[in-house]
Coordinates of C-alpha atoms and ligand atoms in Angstrom, one line a residue:
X15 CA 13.5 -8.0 17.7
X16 CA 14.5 -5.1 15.3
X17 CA 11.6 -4.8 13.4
X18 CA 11.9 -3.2 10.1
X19 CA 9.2 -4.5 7.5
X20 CA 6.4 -2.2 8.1
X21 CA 5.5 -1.8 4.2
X22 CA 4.3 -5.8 5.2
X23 CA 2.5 -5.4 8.0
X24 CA 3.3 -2.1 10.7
X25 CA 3.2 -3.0 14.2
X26 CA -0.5 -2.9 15.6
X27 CA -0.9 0.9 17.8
X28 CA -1.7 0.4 21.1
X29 CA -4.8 3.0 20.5
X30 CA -5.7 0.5 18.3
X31 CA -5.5 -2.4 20.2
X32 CA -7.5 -0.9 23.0
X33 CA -10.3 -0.1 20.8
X34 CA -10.5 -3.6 19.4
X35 CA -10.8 -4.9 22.8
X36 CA -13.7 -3.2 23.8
X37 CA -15.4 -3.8 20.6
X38 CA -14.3 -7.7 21.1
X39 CA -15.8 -7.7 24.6
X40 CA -19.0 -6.3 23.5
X41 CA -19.2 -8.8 20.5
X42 CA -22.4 -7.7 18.9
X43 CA -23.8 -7.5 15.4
X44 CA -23.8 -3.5 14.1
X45 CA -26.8 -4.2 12.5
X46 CA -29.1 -5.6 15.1
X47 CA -31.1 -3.1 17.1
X48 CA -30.4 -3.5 20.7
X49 CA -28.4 -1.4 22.8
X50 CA -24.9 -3.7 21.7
X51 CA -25.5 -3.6 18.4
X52 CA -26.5 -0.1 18.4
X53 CA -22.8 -0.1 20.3
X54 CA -21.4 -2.0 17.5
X55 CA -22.9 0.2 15.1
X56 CA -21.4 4.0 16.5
X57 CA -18.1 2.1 16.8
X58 CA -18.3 1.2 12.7
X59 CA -19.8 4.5 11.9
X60 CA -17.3 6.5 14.3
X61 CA -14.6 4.5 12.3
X62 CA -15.9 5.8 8.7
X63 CA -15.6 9.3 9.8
X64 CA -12.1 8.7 11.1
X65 CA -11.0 6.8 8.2
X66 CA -12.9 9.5 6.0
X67 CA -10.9 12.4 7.8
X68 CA -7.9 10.6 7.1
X69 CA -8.3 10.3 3.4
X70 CA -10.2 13.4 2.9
X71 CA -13.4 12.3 1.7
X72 CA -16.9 12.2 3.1
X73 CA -17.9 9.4 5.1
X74 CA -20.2 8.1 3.2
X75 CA -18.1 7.2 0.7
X76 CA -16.3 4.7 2.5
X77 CA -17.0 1.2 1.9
X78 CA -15.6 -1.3 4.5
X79 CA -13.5 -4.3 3.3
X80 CA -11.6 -6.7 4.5
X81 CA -8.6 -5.6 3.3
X82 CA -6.9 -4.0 0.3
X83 CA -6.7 -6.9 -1.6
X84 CA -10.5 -6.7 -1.6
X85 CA -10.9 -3.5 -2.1
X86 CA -8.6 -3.4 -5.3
X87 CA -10.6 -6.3 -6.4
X88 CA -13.9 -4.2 -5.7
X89 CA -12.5 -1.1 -7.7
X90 CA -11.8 -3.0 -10.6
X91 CA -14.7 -5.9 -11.0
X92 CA -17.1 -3.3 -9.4
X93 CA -16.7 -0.3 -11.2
X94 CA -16.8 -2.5 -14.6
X95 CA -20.4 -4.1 -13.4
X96 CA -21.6 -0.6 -12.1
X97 CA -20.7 1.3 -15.7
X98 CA -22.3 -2.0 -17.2
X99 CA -25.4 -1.4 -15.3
X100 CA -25.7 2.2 -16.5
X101 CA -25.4 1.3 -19.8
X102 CA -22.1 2.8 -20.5
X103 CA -19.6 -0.1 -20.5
X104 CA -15.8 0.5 -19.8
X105 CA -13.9 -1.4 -22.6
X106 CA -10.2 -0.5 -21.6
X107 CA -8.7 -1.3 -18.6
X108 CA -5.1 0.9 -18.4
X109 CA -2.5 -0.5 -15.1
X110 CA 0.9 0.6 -14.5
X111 CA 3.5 -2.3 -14.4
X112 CA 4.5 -2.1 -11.0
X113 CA 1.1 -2.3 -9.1
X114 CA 0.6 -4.6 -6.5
X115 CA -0.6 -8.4 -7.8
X116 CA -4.1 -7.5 -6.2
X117 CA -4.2 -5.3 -9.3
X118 CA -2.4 -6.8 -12.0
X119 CA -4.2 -10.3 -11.4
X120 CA -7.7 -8.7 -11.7
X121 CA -7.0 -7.0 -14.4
X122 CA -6.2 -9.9 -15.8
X123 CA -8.8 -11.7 -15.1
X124 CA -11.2 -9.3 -16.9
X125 CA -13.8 -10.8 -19.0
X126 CA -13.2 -10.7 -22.5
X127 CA -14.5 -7.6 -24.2
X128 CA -12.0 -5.6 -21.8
X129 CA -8.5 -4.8 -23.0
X130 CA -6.0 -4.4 -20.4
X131 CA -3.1 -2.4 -21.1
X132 CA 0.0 -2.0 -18.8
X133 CA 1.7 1.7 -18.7
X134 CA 5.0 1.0 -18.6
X135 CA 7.7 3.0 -16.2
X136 CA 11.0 4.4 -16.4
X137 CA 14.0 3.2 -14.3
X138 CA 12.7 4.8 -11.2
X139 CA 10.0 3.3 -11.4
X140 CA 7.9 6.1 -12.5
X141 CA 5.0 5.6 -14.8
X142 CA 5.3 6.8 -18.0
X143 CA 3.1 9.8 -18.5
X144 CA 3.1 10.4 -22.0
X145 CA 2.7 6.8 -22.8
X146 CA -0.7 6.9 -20.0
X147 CA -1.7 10.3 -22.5
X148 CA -1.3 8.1 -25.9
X149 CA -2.8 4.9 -24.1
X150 CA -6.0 6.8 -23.3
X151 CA -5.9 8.8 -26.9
X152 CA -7.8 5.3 -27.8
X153 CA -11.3 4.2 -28.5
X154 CA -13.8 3.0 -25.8
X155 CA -14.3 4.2 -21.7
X156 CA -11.1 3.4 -20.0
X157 CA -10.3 2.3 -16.0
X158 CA -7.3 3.3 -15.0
X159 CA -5.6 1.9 -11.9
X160 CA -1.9 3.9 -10.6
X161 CA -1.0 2.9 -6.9
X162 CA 0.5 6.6 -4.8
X163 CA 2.9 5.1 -3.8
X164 CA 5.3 1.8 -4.2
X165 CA 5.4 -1.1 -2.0
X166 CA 8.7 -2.3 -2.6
X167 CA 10.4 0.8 -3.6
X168 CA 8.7 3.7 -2.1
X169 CA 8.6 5.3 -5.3
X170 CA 5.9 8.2 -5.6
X171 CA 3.4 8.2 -8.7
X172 CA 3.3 12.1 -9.8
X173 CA -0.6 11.3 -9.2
X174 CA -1.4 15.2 -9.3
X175 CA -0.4 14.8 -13.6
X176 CA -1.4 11.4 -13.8
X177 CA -5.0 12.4 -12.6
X178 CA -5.4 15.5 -15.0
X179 CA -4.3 13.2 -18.0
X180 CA -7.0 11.0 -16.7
X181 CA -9.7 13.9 -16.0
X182 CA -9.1 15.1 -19.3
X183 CA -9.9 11.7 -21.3
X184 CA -13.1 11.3 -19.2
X185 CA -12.0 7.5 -18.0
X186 CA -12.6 7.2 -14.4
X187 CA -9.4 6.4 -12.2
X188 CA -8.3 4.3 -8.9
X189 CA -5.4 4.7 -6.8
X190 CA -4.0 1.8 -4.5
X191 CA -3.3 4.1 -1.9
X192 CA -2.3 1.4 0.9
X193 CA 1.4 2.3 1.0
X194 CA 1.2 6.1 0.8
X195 CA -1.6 6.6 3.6
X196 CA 0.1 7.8 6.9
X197 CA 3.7 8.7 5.0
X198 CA 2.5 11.1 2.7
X199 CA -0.2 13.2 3.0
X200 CA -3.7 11.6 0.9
X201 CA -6.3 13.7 -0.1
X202 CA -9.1 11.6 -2.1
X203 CA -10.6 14.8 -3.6
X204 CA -7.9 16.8 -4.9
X205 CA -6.3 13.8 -5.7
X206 CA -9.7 13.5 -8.0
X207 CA -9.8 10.1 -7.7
X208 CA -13.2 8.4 -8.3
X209 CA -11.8 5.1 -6.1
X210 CA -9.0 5.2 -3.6
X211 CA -8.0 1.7 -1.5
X212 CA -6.5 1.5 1.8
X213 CA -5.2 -1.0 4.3
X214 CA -5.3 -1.1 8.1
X215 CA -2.4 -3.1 8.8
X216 CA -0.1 -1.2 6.9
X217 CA -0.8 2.2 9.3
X218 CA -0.5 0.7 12.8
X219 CA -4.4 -1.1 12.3
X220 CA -5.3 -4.4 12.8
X221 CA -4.7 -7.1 10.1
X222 CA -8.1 -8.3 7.8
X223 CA -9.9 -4.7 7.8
X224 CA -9.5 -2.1 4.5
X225 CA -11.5 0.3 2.4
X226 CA -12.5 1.1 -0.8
X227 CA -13.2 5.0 -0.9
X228 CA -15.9 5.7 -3.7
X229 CA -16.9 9.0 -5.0
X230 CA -20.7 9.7 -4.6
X231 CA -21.4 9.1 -8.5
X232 CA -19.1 6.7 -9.8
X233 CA -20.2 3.5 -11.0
X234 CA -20.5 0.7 -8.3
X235 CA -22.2 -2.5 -8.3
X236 CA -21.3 -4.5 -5.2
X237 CA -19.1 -7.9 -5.6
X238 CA -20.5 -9.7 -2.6
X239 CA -24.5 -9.8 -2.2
X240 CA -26.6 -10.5 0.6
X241 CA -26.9 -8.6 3.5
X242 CA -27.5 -4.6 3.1
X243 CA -24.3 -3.8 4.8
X244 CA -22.0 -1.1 3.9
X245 CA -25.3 1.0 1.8
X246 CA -25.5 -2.4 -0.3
X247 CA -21.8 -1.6 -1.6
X248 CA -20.3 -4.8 0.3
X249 CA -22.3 -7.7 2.3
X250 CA -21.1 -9.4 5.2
X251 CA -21.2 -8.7 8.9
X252 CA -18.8 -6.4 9.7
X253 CA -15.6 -6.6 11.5
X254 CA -16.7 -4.6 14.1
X255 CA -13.2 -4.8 16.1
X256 CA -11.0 -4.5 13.3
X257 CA -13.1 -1.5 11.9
X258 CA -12.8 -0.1 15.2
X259 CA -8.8 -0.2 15.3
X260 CA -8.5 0.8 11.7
X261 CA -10.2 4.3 12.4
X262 CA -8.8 4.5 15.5
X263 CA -5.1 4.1 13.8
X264 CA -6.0 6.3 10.9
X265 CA -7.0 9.0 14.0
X266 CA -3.4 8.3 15.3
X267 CA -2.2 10.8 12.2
X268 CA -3.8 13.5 12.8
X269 CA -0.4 15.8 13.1
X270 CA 1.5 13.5 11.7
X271 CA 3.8 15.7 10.1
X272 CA 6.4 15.3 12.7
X273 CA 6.1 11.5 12.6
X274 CA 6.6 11.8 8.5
X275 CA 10.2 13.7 8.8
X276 CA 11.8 11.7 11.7
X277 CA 10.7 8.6 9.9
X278 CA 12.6 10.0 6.3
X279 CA 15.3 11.3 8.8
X280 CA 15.8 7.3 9.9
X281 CA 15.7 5.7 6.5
X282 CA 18.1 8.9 5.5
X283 CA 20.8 7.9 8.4
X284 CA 20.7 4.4 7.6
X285 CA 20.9 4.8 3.7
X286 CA 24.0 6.7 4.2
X287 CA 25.6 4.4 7.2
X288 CA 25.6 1.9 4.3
X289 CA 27.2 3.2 2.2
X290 CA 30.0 3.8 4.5
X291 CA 30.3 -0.1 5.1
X292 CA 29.4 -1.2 1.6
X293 CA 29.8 1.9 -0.9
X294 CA 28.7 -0.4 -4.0
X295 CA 24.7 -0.5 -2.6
X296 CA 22.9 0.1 -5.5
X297 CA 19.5 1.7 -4.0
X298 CA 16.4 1.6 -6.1
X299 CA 14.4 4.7 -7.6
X300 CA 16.5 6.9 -6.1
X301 CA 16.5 9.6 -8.4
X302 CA 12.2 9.3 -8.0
X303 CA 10.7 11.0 -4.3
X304 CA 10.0 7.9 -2.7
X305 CA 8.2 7.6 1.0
X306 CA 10.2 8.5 4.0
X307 CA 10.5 5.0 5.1
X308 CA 11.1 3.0 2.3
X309 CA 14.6 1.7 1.2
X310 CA 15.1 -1.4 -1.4
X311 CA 18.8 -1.6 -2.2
X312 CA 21.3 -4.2 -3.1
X313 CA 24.9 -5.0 -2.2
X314 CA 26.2 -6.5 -5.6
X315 CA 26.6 -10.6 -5.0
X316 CA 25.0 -10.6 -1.5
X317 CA 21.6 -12.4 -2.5
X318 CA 19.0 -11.3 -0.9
X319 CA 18.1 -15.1 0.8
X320 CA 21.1 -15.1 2.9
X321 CA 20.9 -11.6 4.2
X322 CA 17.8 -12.2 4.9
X323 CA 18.6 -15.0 7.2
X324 CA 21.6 -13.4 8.6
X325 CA 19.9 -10.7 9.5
X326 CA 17.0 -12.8 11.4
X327 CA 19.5 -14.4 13.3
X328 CA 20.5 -11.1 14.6
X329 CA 17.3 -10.4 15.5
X330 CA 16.7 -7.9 12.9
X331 CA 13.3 -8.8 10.3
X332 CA 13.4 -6.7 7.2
X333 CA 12.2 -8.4 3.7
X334 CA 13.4 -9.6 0.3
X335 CA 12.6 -6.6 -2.4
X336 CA 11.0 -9.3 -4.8
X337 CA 7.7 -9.8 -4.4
X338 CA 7.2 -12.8 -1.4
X339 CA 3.9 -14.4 -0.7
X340 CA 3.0 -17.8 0.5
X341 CA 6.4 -18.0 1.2
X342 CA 7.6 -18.5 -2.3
X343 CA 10.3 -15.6 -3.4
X344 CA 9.6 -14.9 -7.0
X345 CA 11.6 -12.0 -9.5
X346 CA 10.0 -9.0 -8.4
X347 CA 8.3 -7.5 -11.4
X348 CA 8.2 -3.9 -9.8
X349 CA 12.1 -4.2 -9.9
X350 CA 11.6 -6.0 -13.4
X351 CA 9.6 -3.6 -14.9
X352 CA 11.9 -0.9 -13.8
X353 CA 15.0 -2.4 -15.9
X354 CA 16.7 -4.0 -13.4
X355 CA 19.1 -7.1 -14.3
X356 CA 17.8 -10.0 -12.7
X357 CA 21.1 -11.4 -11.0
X358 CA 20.9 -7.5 -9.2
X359 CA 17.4 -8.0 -8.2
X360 CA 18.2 -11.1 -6.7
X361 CA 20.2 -9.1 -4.5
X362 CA 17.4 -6.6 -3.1
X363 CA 16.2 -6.1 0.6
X364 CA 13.9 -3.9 1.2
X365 CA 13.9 -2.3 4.9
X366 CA 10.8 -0.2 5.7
X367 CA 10.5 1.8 9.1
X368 CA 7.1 2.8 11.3
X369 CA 5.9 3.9 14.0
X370 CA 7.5 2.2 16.6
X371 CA 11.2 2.6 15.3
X372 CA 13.6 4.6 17.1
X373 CA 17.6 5.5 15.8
X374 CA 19.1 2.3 17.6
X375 CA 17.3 0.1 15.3
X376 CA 18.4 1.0 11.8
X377 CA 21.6 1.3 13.8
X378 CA 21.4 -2.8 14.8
X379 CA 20.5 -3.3 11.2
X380 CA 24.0 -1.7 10.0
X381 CA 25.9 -3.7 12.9
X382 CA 24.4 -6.7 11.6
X383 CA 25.2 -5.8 7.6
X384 CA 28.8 -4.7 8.5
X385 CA 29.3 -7.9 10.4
X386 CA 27.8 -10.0 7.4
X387 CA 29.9 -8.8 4.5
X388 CA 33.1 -8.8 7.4
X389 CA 32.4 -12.7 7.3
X390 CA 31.9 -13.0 3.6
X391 CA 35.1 -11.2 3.0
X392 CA 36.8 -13.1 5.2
X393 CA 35.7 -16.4 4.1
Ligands
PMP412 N1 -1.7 -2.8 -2.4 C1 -0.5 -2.6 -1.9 C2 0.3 -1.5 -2.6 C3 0.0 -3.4 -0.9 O1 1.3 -3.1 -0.5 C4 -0.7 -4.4 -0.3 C5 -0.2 -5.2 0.8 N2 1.0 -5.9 0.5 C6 -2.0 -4.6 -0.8 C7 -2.5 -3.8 -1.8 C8 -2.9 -5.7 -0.2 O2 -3.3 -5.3 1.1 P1 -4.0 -6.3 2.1 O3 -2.9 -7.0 2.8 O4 -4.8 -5.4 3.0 O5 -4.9 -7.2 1.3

């Protein structure tokens, strides 16, 4: 199997894996006090400072979650109870159009007394800067949530201006970080982010294991109560195996420069191999940096439902560029949002590489493509 849907799920690192097997094996609770759980314990606490590292942040600032739908939902409901708590209620809620559900569907779910605004982008997919500065010109604190980086498209948030804009209204500011980490470089304090998500499974980690990165001061109240786990941020035992395989994929970048380029020089080779066998692909936000391994494109009346399975059949996976869960293909609102007609995004695949692709793979993918629109045409 070609495998070519990382931005879904990457392929689990064997570094990972092996980890995760010795944390299985031992099994124990990281908060009991025998010599397992003290086990369990350096293997969750070995993990913060790897997933810290990675993120460049402090490990204490890490909150474990089980994934980044979680942790989106714990930036958002949490940081509105936490300002509540200290008496300084946020009453503005600011969300760029093309963030991942996780996002928009908490926002929208805000209790009433909380506006939620969406900052709308430009055909790249961009967000719209000075509409963000004119958004926040308002009255009352304001949250605002900008992901780094695009699932479907790749496309890269200028977070560097969107964070000053945000610095300088004093509203605090989160950044769904889950597609950028491990394809462009993430650094939670220059980045001045005050909460920053991540996801295991999209870096080579386990499936079920994320984190919500939380500057020392900002407000926090937890979501889920009980235990003390996590400094009181997030109850629950923890996933002590998945932990274990998150931080030891996030360790698995350490020099990943070299891993970055090859990866932008695949997508690269294959974005220009199509357009030799279909010149009318129509790639989208091209004219925005995008991640190195991200391409959503469309080949004008091909929908995207029978590439898909022609391209499955030839043992190649990539996925439709609208939005897919529970198996239900809905009008992607990222392409939506960007301007796109909807009989074109109908049309959109969206082939993401990782890790564990090498050339011959986008190659197969193009093999498979040029045989496709050879039948079509002939038919
Ligand atoms: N944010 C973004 C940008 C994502 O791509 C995803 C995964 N599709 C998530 C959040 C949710 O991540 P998880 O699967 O870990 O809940």
């Amino acid at each position: 199997m070609v495998y070519l849907d990382h931005n879904a799920s990457s392929t689990l690192r064997a570094c990972a894996r092996e980890v995760m097997l010795g944390a299985l094996a031992e099994g124990a609770n990281a908060s009991s006090v025998h010599g397992p759980g003290r086990r369990a314990r350096s293997a969750v606490e070995r993990a913060r400072e790897q997933v810290a590292r990675f993120a460049g942040a402090q490990g204490p600032s890490v909150v474990f979650t089980s994934g980044a739908t979680e942790a989106n939902a714990l930036a958002l409901n949490g940081a509105i109870a936490g300002a509540a708590e200290k008496g300084a209620p946020i009453r503005r809620v600011l969300v760029s159009a093309v963030e991942h559900d996780s996002v928009r569907a908490t926002a929208r779910a805000l209790a009433d007394g909380i506006t939620v605004h969406e900052v709308p982008v430009d055909g790249d997919g961009r967000a719209d800067i000075g509409a963000l500065r004119t958004m926040l010109a308002g009255e009352g604190s304001a949250l605002v949530s900008v992901m780094a980086a695009n699932n479907e498209t790749g496309v890269i948030q200028d977070i560097a201006a969107i964070g000053a804009i945000i610095r300088g209204a004093g509203a605090l500011f989160h950044i769904d970080a889950v597609q950028a980490a491990g394809r462009l470089p993430i650094d939670f304090t220059d980045w001045g982010a005050d909460y920053l998500t991540l996801s295991s499974h999209k870096i080579g980690g386990p499936q079920g294991a994320g984190a919500l990165i939380v500057r020392p001061d900002a407000p926090l109240a937890p979501r889920i109560r009980g235990g003390g786990q996590e400094m009181r941020r997030r109850a629950g035992t923890e996933n002590v195996a998945a932990i274990a395989g998150f931080g030891a994929a996030t360790a698995a970048f350490a020099e990943n420069g070299a891993e970055i380029a090859r990866l932008g020089d695949m997508r690269d080779a294959f974005e220009r191999a199509l357009r030799v066998i279909a010149p009318e692909t129509i790639i989208f936000g091209e004219g925005a940096p995008r991640l190195p391994n991200t391409s959503n494109l469309a080949i004008p009346n091909l929908s995207a439902e029978t590439a898909l399975i022609a391209l499955d059949l030839d043992g190649v996976a990539v996925s439709s560029g609208s939005a897919c869960s529970s198996g239900k293909v809905t009008p992607s609102h990222v392409l939506a949002a960007m301007g796109v007609d909807k009989a074109l995004a109908r049309s959109a695949i969206r082939v993401s590489f990782g890790w564990s692709n090498e050339d011959d793979d986008y190659e197969q993918a193009i093999r498979s493509i040029a045989r496709l629109i050879a039948r079509r045409r002939a038919a």
